[in-house]
GROMACS .gro file of C-alpha atoms in nm:
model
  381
    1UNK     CA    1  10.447  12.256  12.450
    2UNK     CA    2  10.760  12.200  12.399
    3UNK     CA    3  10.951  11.906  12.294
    4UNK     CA    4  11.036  11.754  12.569
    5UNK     CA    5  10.711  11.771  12.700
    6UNK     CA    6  10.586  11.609  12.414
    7UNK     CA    7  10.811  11.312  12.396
    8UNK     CA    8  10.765  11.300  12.799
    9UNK     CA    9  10.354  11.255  12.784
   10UNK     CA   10  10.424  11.037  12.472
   11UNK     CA   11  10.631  10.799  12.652
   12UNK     CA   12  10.368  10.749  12.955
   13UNK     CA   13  10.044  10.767  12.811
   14UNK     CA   14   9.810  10.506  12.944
   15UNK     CA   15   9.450  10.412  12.848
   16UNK     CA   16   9.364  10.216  13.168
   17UNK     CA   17   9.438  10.195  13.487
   18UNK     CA   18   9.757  10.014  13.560
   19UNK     CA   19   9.579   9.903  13.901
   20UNK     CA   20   9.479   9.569  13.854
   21UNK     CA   21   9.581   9.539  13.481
   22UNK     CA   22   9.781   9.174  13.531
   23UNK     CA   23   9.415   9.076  13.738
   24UNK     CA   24   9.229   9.203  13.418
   25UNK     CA   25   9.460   9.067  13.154
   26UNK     CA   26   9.398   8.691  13.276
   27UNK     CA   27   9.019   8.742  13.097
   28UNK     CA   28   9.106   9.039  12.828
   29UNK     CA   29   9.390   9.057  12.640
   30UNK     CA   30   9.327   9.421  12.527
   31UNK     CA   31   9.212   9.517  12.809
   32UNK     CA   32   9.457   9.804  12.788
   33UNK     CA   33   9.285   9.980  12.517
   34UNK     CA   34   8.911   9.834  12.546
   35UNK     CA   35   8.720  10.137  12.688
   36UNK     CA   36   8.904  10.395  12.469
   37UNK     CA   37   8.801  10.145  12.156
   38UNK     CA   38   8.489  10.076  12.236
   39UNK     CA   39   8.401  10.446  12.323
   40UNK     CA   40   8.569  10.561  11.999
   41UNK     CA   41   8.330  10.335  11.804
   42UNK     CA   42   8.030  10.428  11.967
   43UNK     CA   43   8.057  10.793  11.850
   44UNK     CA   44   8.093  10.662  11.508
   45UNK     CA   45   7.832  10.447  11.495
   46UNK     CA   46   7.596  10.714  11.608
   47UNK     CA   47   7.796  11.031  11.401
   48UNK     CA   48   7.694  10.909  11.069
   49UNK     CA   49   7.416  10.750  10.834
   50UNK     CA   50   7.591  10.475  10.615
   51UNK     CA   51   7.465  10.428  10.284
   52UNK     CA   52   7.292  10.139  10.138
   53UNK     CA   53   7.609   9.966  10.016
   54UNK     CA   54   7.899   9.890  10.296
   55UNK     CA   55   8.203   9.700  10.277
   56UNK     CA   56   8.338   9.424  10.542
   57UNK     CA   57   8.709   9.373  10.541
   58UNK     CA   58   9.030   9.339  10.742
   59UNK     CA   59   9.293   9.586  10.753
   60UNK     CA   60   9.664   9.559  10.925
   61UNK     CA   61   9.792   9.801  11.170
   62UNK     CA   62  10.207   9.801  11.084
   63UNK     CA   63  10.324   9.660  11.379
   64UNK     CA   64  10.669   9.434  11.487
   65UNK     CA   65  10.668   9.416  11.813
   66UNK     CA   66  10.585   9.236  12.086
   67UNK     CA   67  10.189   9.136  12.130
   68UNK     CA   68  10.044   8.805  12.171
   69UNK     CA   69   9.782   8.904  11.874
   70UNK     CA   70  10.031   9.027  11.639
   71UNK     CA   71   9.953   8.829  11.267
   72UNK     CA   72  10.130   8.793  10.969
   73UNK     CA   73   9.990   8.857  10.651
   74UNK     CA   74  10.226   8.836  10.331
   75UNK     CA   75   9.892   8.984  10.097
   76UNK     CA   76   9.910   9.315  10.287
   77UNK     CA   77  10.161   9.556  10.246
   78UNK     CA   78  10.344   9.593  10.598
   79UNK     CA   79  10.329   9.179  10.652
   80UNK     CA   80  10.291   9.175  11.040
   81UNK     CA   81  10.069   9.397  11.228
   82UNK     CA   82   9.733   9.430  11.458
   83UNK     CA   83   9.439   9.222  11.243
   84UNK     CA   84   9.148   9.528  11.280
   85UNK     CA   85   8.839   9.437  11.152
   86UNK     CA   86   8.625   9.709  11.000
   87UNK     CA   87   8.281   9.788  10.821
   88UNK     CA   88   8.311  10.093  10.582
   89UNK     CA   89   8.054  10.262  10.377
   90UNK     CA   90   8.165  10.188  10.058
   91UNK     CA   91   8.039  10.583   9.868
   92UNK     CA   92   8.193  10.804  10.135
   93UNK     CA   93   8.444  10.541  10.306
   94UNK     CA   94   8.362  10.619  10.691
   95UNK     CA   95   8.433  10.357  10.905
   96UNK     CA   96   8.123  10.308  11.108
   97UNK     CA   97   8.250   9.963  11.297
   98UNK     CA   98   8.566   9.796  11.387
   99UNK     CA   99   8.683   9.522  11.592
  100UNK     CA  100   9.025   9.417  11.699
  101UNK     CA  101   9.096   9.044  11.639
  102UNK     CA  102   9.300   8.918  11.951
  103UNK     CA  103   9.325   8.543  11.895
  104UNK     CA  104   9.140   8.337  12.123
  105UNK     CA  105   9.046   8.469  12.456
  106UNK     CA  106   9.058   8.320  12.784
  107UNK     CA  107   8.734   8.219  12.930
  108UNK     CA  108   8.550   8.477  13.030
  109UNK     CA  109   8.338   8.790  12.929
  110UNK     CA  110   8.551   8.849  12.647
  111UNK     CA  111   8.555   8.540  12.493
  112UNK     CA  112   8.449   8.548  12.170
  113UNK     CA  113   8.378   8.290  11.855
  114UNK     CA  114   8.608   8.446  11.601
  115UNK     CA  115   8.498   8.270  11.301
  116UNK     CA  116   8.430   8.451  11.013
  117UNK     CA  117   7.989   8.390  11.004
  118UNK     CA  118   8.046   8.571  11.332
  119UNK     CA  119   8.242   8.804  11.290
  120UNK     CA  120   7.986   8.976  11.014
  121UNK     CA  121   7.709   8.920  11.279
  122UNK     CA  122   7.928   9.153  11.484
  123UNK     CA  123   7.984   9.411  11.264
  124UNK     CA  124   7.635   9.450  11.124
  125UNK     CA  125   7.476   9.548  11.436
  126UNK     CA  126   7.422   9.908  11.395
  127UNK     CA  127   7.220   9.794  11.059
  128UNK     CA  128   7.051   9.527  11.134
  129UNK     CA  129   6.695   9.529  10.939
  130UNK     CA  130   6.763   9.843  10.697
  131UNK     CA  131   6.767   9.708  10.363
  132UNK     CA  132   7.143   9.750  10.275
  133UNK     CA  133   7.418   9.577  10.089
  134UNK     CA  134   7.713   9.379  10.246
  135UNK     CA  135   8.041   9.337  10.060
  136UNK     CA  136   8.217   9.063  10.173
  137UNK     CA  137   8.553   8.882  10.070
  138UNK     CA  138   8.584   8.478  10.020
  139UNK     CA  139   8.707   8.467  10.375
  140UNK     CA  140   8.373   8.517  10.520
  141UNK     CA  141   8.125   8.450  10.224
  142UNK     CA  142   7.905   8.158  10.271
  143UNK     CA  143   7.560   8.036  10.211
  144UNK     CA  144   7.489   8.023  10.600
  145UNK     CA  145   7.524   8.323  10.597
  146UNK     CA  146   7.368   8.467  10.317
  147UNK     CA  147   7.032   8.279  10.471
  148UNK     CA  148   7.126   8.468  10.808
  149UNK     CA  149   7.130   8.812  10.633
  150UNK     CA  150   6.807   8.760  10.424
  151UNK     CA  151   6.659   8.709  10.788
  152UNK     CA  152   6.750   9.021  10.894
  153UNK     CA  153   6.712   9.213  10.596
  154UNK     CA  154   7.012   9.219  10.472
  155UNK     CA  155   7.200   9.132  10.118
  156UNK     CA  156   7.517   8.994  10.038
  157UNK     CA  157   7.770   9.027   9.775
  158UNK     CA  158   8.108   8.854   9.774
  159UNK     CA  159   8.371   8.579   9.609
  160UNK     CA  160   8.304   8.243   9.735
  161UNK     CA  161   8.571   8.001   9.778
  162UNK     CA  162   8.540   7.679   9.585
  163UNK     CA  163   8.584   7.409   9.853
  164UNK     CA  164   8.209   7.475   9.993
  165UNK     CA  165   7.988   7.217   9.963
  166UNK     CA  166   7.708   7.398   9.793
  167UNK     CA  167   7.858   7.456   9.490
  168UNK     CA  168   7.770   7.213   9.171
  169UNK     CA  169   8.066   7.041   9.054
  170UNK     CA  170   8.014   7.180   8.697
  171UNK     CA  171   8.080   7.507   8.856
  172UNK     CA  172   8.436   7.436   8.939
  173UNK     CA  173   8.536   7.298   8.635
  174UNK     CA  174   8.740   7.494   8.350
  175UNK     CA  175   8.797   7.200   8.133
  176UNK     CA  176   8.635   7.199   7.754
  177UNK     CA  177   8.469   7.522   7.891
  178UNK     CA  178   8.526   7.861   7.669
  179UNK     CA  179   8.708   8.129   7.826
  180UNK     CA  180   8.463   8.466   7.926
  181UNK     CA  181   8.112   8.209   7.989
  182UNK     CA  182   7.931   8.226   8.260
  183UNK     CA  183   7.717   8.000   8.450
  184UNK     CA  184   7.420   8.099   8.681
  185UNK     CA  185   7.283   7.907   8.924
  186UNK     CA  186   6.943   7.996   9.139
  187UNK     CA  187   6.835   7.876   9.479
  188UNK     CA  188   6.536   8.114   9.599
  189UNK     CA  189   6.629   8.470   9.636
  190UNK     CA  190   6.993   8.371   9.590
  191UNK     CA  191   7.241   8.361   9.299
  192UNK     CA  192   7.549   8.166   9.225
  193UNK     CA  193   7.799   8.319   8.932
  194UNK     CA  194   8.085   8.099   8.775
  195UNK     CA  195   8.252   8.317   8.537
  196UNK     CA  196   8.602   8.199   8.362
  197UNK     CA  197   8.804   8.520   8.268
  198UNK     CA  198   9.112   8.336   8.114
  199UNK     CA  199   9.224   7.995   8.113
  200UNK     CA  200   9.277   7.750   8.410
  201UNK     CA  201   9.103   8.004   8.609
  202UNK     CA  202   8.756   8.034   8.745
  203UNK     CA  203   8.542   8.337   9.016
  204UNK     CA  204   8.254   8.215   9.183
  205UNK     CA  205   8.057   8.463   9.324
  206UNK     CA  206   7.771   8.481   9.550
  207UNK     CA  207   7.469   8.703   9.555
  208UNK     CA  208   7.118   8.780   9.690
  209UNK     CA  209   7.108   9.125   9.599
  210UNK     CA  210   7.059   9.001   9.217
  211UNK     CA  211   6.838   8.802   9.069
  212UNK     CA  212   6.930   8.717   8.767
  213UNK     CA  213   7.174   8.631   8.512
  214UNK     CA  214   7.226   8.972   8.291
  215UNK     CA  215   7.576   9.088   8.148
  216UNK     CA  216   7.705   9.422   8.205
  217UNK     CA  217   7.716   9.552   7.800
  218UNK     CA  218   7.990   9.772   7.901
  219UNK     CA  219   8.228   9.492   7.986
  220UNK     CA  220   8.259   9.426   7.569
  221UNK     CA  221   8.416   9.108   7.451
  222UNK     CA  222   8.479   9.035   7.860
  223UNK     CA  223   8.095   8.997   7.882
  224UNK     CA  224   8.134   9.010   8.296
  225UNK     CA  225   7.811   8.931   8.491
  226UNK     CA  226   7.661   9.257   8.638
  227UNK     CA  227   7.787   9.086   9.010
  228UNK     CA  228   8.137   9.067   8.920
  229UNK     CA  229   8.092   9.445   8.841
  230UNK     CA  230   7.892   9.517   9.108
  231UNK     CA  231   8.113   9.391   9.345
  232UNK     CA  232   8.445   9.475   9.186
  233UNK     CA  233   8.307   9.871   9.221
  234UNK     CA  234   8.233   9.758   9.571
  235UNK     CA  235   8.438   9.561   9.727
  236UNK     CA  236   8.783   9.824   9.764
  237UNK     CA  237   8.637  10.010  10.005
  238UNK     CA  238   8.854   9.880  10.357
  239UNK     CA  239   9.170   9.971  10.131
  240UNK     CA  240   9.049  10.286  10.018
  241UNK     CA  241   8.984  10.374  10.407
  242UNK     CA  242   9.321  10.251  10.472
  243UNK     CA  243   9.544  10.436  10.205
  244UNK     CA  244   9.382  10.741  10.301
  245UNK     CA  245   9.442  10.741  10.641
  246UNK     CA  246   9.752  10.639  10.567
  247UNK     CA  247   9.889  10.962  10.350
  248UNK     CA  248   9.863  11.189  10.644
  249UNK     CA  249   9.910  10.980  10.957
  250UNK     CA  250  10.003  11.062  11.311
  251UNK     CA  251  10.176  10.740  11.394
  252UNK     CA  252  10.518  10.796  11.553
  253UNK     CA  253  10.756  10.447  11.557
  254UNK     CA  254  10.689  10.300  11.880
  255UNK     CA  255  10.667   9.942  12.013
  256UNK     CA  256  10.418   9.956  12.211
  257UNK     CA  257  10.079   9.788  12.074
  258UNK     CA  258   9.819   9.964  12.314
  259UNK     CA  259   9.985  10.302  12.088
  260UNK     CA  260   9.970  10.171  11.782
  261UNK     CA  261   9.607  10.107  11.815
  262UNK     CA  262   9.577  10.475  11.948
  263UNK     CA  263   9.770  10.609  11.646
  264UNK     CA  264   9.506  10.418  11.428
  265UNK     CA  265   9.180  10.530  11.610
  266UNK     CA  266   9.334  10.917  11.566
  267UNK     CA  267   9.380  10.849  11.164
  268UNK     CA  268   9.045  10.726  11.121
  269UNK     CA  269   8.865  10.996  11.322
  270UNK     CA  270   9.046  11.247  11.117
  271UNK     CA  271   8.883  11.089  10.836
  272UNK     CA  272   8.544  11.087  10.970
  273UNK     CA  273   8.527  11.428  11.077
  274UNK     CA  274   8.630  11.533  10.724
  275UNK     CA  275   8.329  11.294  10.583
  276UNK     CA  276   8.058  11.450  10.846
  277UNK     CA  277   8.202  11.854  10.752
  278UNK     CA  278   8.161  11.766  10.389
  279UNK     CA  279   7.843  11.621  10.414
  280UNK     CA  280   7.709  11.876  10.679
  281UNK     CA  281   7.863  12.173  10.459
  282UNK     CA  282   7.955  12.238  10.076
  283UNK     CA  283   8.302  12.358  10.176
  284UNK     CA  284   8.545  12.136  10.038
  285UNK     CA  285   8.895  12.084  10.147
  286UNK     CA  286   9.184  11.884  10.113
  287UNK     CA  287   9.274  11.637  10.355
  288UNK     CA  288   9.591  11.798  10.473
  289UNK     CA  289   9.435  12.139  10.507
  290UNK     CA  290   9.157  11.989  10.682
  291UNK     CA  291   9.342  11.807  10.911
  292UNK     CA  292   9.520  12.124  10.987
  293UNK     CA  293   9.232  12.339  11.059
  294UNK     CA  294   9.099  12.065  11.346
  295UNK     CA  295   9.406  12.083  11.503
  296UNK     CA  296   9.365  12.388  11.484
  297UNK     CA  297   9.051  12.432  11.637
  298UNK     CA  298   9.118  12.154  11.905
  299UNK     CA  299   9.398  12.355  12.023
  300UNK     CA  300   9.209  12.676  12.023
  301UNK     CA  301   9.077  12.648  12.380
  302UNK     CA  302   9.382  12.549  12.533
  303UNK     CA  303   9.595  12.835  12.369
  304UNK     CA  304   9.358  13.073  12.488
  305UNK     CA  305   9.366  12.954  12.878
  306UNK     CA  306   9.742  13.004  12.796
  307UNK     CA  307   9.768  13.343  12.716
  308UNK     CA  308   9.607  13.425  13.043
  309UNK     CA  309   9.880  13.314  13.263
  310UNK     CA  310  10.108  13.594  13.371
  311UNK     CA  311  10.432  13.325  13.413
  312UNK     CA  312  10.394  13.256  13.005
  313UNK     CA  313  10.715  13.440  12.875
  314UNK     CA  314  10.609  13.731  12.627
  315UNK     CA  315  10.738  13.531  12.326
  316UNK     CA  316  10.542  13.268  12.363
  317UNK     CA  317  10.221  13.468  12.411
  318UNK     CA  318  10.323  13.648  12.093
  319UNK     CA  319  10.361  13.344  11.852
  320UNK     CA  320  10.043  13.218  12.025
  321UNK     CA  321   9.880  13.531  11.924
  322UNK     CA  322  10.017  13.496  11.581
  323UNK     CA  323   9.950  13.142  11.489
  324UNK     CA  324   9.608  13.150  11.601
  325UNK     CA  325   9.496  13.533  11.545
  326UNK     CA  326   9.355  13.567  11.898
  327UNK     CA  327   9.306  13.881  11.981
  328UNK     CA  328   9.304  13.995  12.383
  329UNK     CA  329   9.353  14.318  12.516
  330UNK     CA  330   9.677  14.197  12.696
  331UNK     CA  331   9.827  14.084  12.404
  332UNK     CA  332   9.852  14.425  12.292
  333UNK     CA  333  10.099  14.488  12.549
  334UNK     CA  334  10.349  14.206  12.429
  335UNK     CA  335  10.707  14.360  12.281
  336UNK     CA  336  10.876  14.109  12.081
  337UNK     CA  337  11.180  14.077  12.269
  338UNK     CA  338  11.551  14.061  12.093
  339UNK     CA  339  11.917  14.064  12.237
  340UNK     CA  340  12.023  14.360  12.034
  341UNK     CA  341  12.069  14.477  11.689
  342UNK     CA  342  12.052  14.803  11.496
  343UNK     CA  343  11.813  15.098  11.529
  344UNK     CA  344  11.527  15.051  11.288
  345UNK     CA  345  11.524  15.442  11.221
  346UNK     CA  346  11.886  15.541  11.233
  347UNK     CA  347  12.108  15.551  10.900
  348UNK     CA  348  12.257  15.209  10.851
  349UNK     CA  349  12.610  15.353  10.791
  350UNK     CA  350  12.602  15.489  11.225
  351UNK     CA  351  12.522  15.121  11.283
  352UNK     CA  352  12.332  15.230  11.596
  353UNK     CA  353  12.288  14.937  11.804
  354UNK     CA  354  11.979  14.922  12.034
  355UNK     CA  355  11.811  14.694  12.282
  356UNK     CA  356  11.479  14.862  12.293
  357UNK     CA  357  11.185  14.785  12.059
  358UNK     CA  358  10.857  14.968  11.989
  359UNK     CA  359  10.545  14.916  12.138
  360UNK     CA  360  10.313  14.868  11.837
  361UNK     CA  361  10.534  14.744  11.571
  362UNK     CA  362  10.784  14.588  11.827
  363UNK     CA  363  11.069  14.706  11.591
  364UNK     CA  364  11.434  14.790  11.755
  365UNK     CA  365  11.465  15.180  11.819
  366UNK     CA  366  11.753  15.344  12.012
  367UNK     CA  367  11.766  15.631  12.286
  368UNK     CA  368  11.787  15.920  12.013
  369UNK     CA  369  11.443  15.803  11.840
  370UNK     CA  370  11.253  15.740  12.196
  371UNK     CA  371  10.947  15.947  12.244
  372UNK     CA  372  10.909  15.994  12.651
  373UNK     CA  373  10.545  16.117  12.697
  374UNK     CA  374  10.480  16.180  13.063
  375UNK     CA  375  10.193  15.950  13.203
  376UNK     CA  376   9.962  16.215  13.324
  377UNK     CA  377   9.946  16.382  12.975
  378UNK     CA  378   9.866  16.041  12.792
  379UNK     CA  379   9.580  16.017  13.001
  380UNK     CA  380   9.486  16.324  12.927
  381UNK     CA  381   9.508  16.287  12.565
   0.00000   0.00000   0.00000
C-alpha cells in the first residue's frame, strides 16, 4: 500500500466498537483494547509449554500521554508508561500471561483487587498444580503466599522485603555481624536466607523450592547461598523479554494508549512465534531475519489476491512479483515500463533513444531492432 494509505488506516484503527464505548467505559477503563488483549493471551497460553521455572514481573510500555492508568516509575528506563504485568518462562523467555494494571476500577465486572498476593494468583492460572517454580520480586513476595502456592503445587523464589512481620529480628540486623555470613531460617517446607554481601547491607530471601542451607562453591570467597544464585540466574527474565522486543519494534510515536498497547502485543508475538519455530524446527535465525520472513509470509496471501486484479498498474504487479518470487502465468506478460532512454542494442555513440522495451527481459529496444512476427505464424510455431 502506499503511504498514505498506511498513515490513513494508522490514524483510525479501532479495537472496539465506538458504539456505546462512553456506556462501557463507566465499568472498564480499557475497555477499548480488552477483547483484542484478552484474545491475544489466550493463543499464548495455549501455543506453548512453559518450563518448570517462570518469572513474574512488571514491565513499562513508554508512554506520555494522556491515560488515566499511566504510572511513573523512575527504576525503569522510559519513567512513565502503561504498568503490564507479565509471566515469562524464564529458559526460552515467552510470555505466556500478561495483565494490564489500570488502577482501581469502577464497580463492576472488572473490578479487580490489585494487590500484589493477587495479582500472582492471576497470573498462575494456566499452571496451577504442575510442579513449577515462581520467580518473584520483593514487591509481591510474602509468606501468605508462599503457603498459597505450596497448596497448589507450586514453589516460590524471591527477595523479601524486611518490614514483614515474619522475619526474626536477628535477621535484619548487620551490626557486629561479618560481611559474606549467612543465616538460615526453617519453617516446614520453607526457607528464609539473610545473607550480608558488604557492609550496612543485608538480602533476605525467601524460598520453598530449597530446603536447606548449602553454599554455592562456585561463588569463592562470596560464599552466596545456592537461593541467591538460584534466583539471581532466574529472576531477569521480564527484562530479558523486554529488551528483546525492544531491538526490533514496530511502535510508531503516537499518543494514543489503546495503540501503544497494540504496538506491544505485535512485539511480543513476534517473539513468540520465533520461540515456537525454534522449538518446532532446528532452523535457527536471527531475530531480524525472522521477523522479516513472517512478514513475509503474512503478506503472501494478500499479494497474491493482488496480482489478480486487472486495475493493478503493471509496475506494481512486477515489484510484487519480484519481492515475493510469485510466479503466475500473467505475470509473464508484465513489461517494465520506462519514459524513454537509449536502445539497449544500438551503439552508444547513435544514442538511439527508444520507448519500447522487450518482452522477456523488459530491456529498452528501438524500431530498427524490433522483430514483427505475424500472429498466425507464432501459433504455428
Amino acid at each position: 500500500m502506499s503511504e498514505k494509505q498506511f498513515e490513513f488506516l494508522l490514524r483510525y484503527i479501532r479495537f472496539d466498537d465506538i458504539r456505546g464505548r462512553e456506556e462501557r467505559k463507566k465499568f472498564d477503563k480499557i475497555t477499548h483494547v480488552r477483547w483484542l488483549f484478552e484474545s491475544f493471551i489466550l493463543q499464548c497460553k495455549q501455543s506453548y509449554s512453559l518450563s518448570e521455572f517462570v518469572t513474574i514481573d512488571e514491565k513499562l510500555q513508554a508512554f506520555r500521554g494522556r491515560c488515566s492508568f499511566r504510572q511513573y516509575i523512575p527504576s525503569k528506563p522510559a519513567k512513565y508508561g502503561i504498568k503490564i504485568f507479565a509471566m515469562v518462562d524464564n529458559i526460552s523467555y515467552f510470555t505466556s500471561n500478561m495483565e494490564i494494571y489500570a488502577g482501581k476500577q469502577p464497580d463492576g465486572p472488572f473490578s479487580i483487587d490489585n494487590s500484589p498476593k493477587n495479582v500472582v494468583h492471576r497470573l498462575i492460572q494456566p499452571i496451577r498444580n504442575t510442579g513449577r517454580n515462581v520467580t518473584i520480586d520483593n514487591w509481591f513476595t510474602s509468606v501468605p503466599l508462599a503457603d498459597e502456592l505450596l497448596n497448589q503445587k507450586l514453589t516460590l523464589l524471591g527477595t523479601l522485603r524486611k518490614n514483614k512481620t515474619q522475619i526474626p529480628q536477628e535477621f535484619k540486623i548487620t551490626k557486629n555481624r561479618p560481611v559474606f555470613s549467612s543465616y538460615f531460617g526453617f519453617s516446614g517446607k520453607k526457607v528464609l536466607v539473610s545473607y550480608k554481601p558488604k557492609n550496612n547491607k543485608i538480602v533476605l530471601l525467601l524460598s520453598t523450592m530449597h530446603n536447606d542451607n548449602s553454599i554455592d562453591s562456585s561463588t569463592g570467597a562470596a560464599k552466596k547461598p545456592n537461593m541467591i544464585t538460584m534466583y539471581n540466574a532466574t529472576k531477569g527474565s521480564v527484562d530479558t523479554m523486554d529488551k528483546k522486543t525492544e531491538n526490533y519494534t514496530v511502535a510508531r510515536q503516537c499518543m494514543r494508549w489503546p495503540l501503544v498497547v497494540f504496538y506491544s502485543m505485535l512485539n511480543i508475538g513476534g517473539l513468540n512465534a520465533q520461540i515456537i519455530f525454534q522449538e518446532n524446527t532446528s532452523i535457527r535465525k536471527t531475530r531480524l531475519v525472522f521477523l522479516k520472513t513472517l512478514a513475509r509470509q503474512l503478506m503472501q496471501e494478500q499479494m497474491e489476491y493482488r496480482l489478480t486484479m486487472d486495475c493493478l498498474p503493471k509496475q506494481i504487479k512486477l515489484r510484487l512479483n519480484e519481492y515475493c518470487n510469485i510466479t503466475r502465468t500473467n505475470v509473464g506478460e508484465i513489461q517494465r515500463v520506462r519514459a524513454s532512454g537509449r536502445c539497449t542494442f544500438c551503439d552508444r555513440s547513435k544514442d538511439r533513444k527508444a520507448t519500447k522495451v522487450c518482452t522477456n527481459c523488459a530491456r529498452l529496444i528501438c524500431r530498427d531492432h524490433i522483430i514483427e512476427t505475424y500472429p498466425d505464424c507464432f501459433e504455428a510455431s
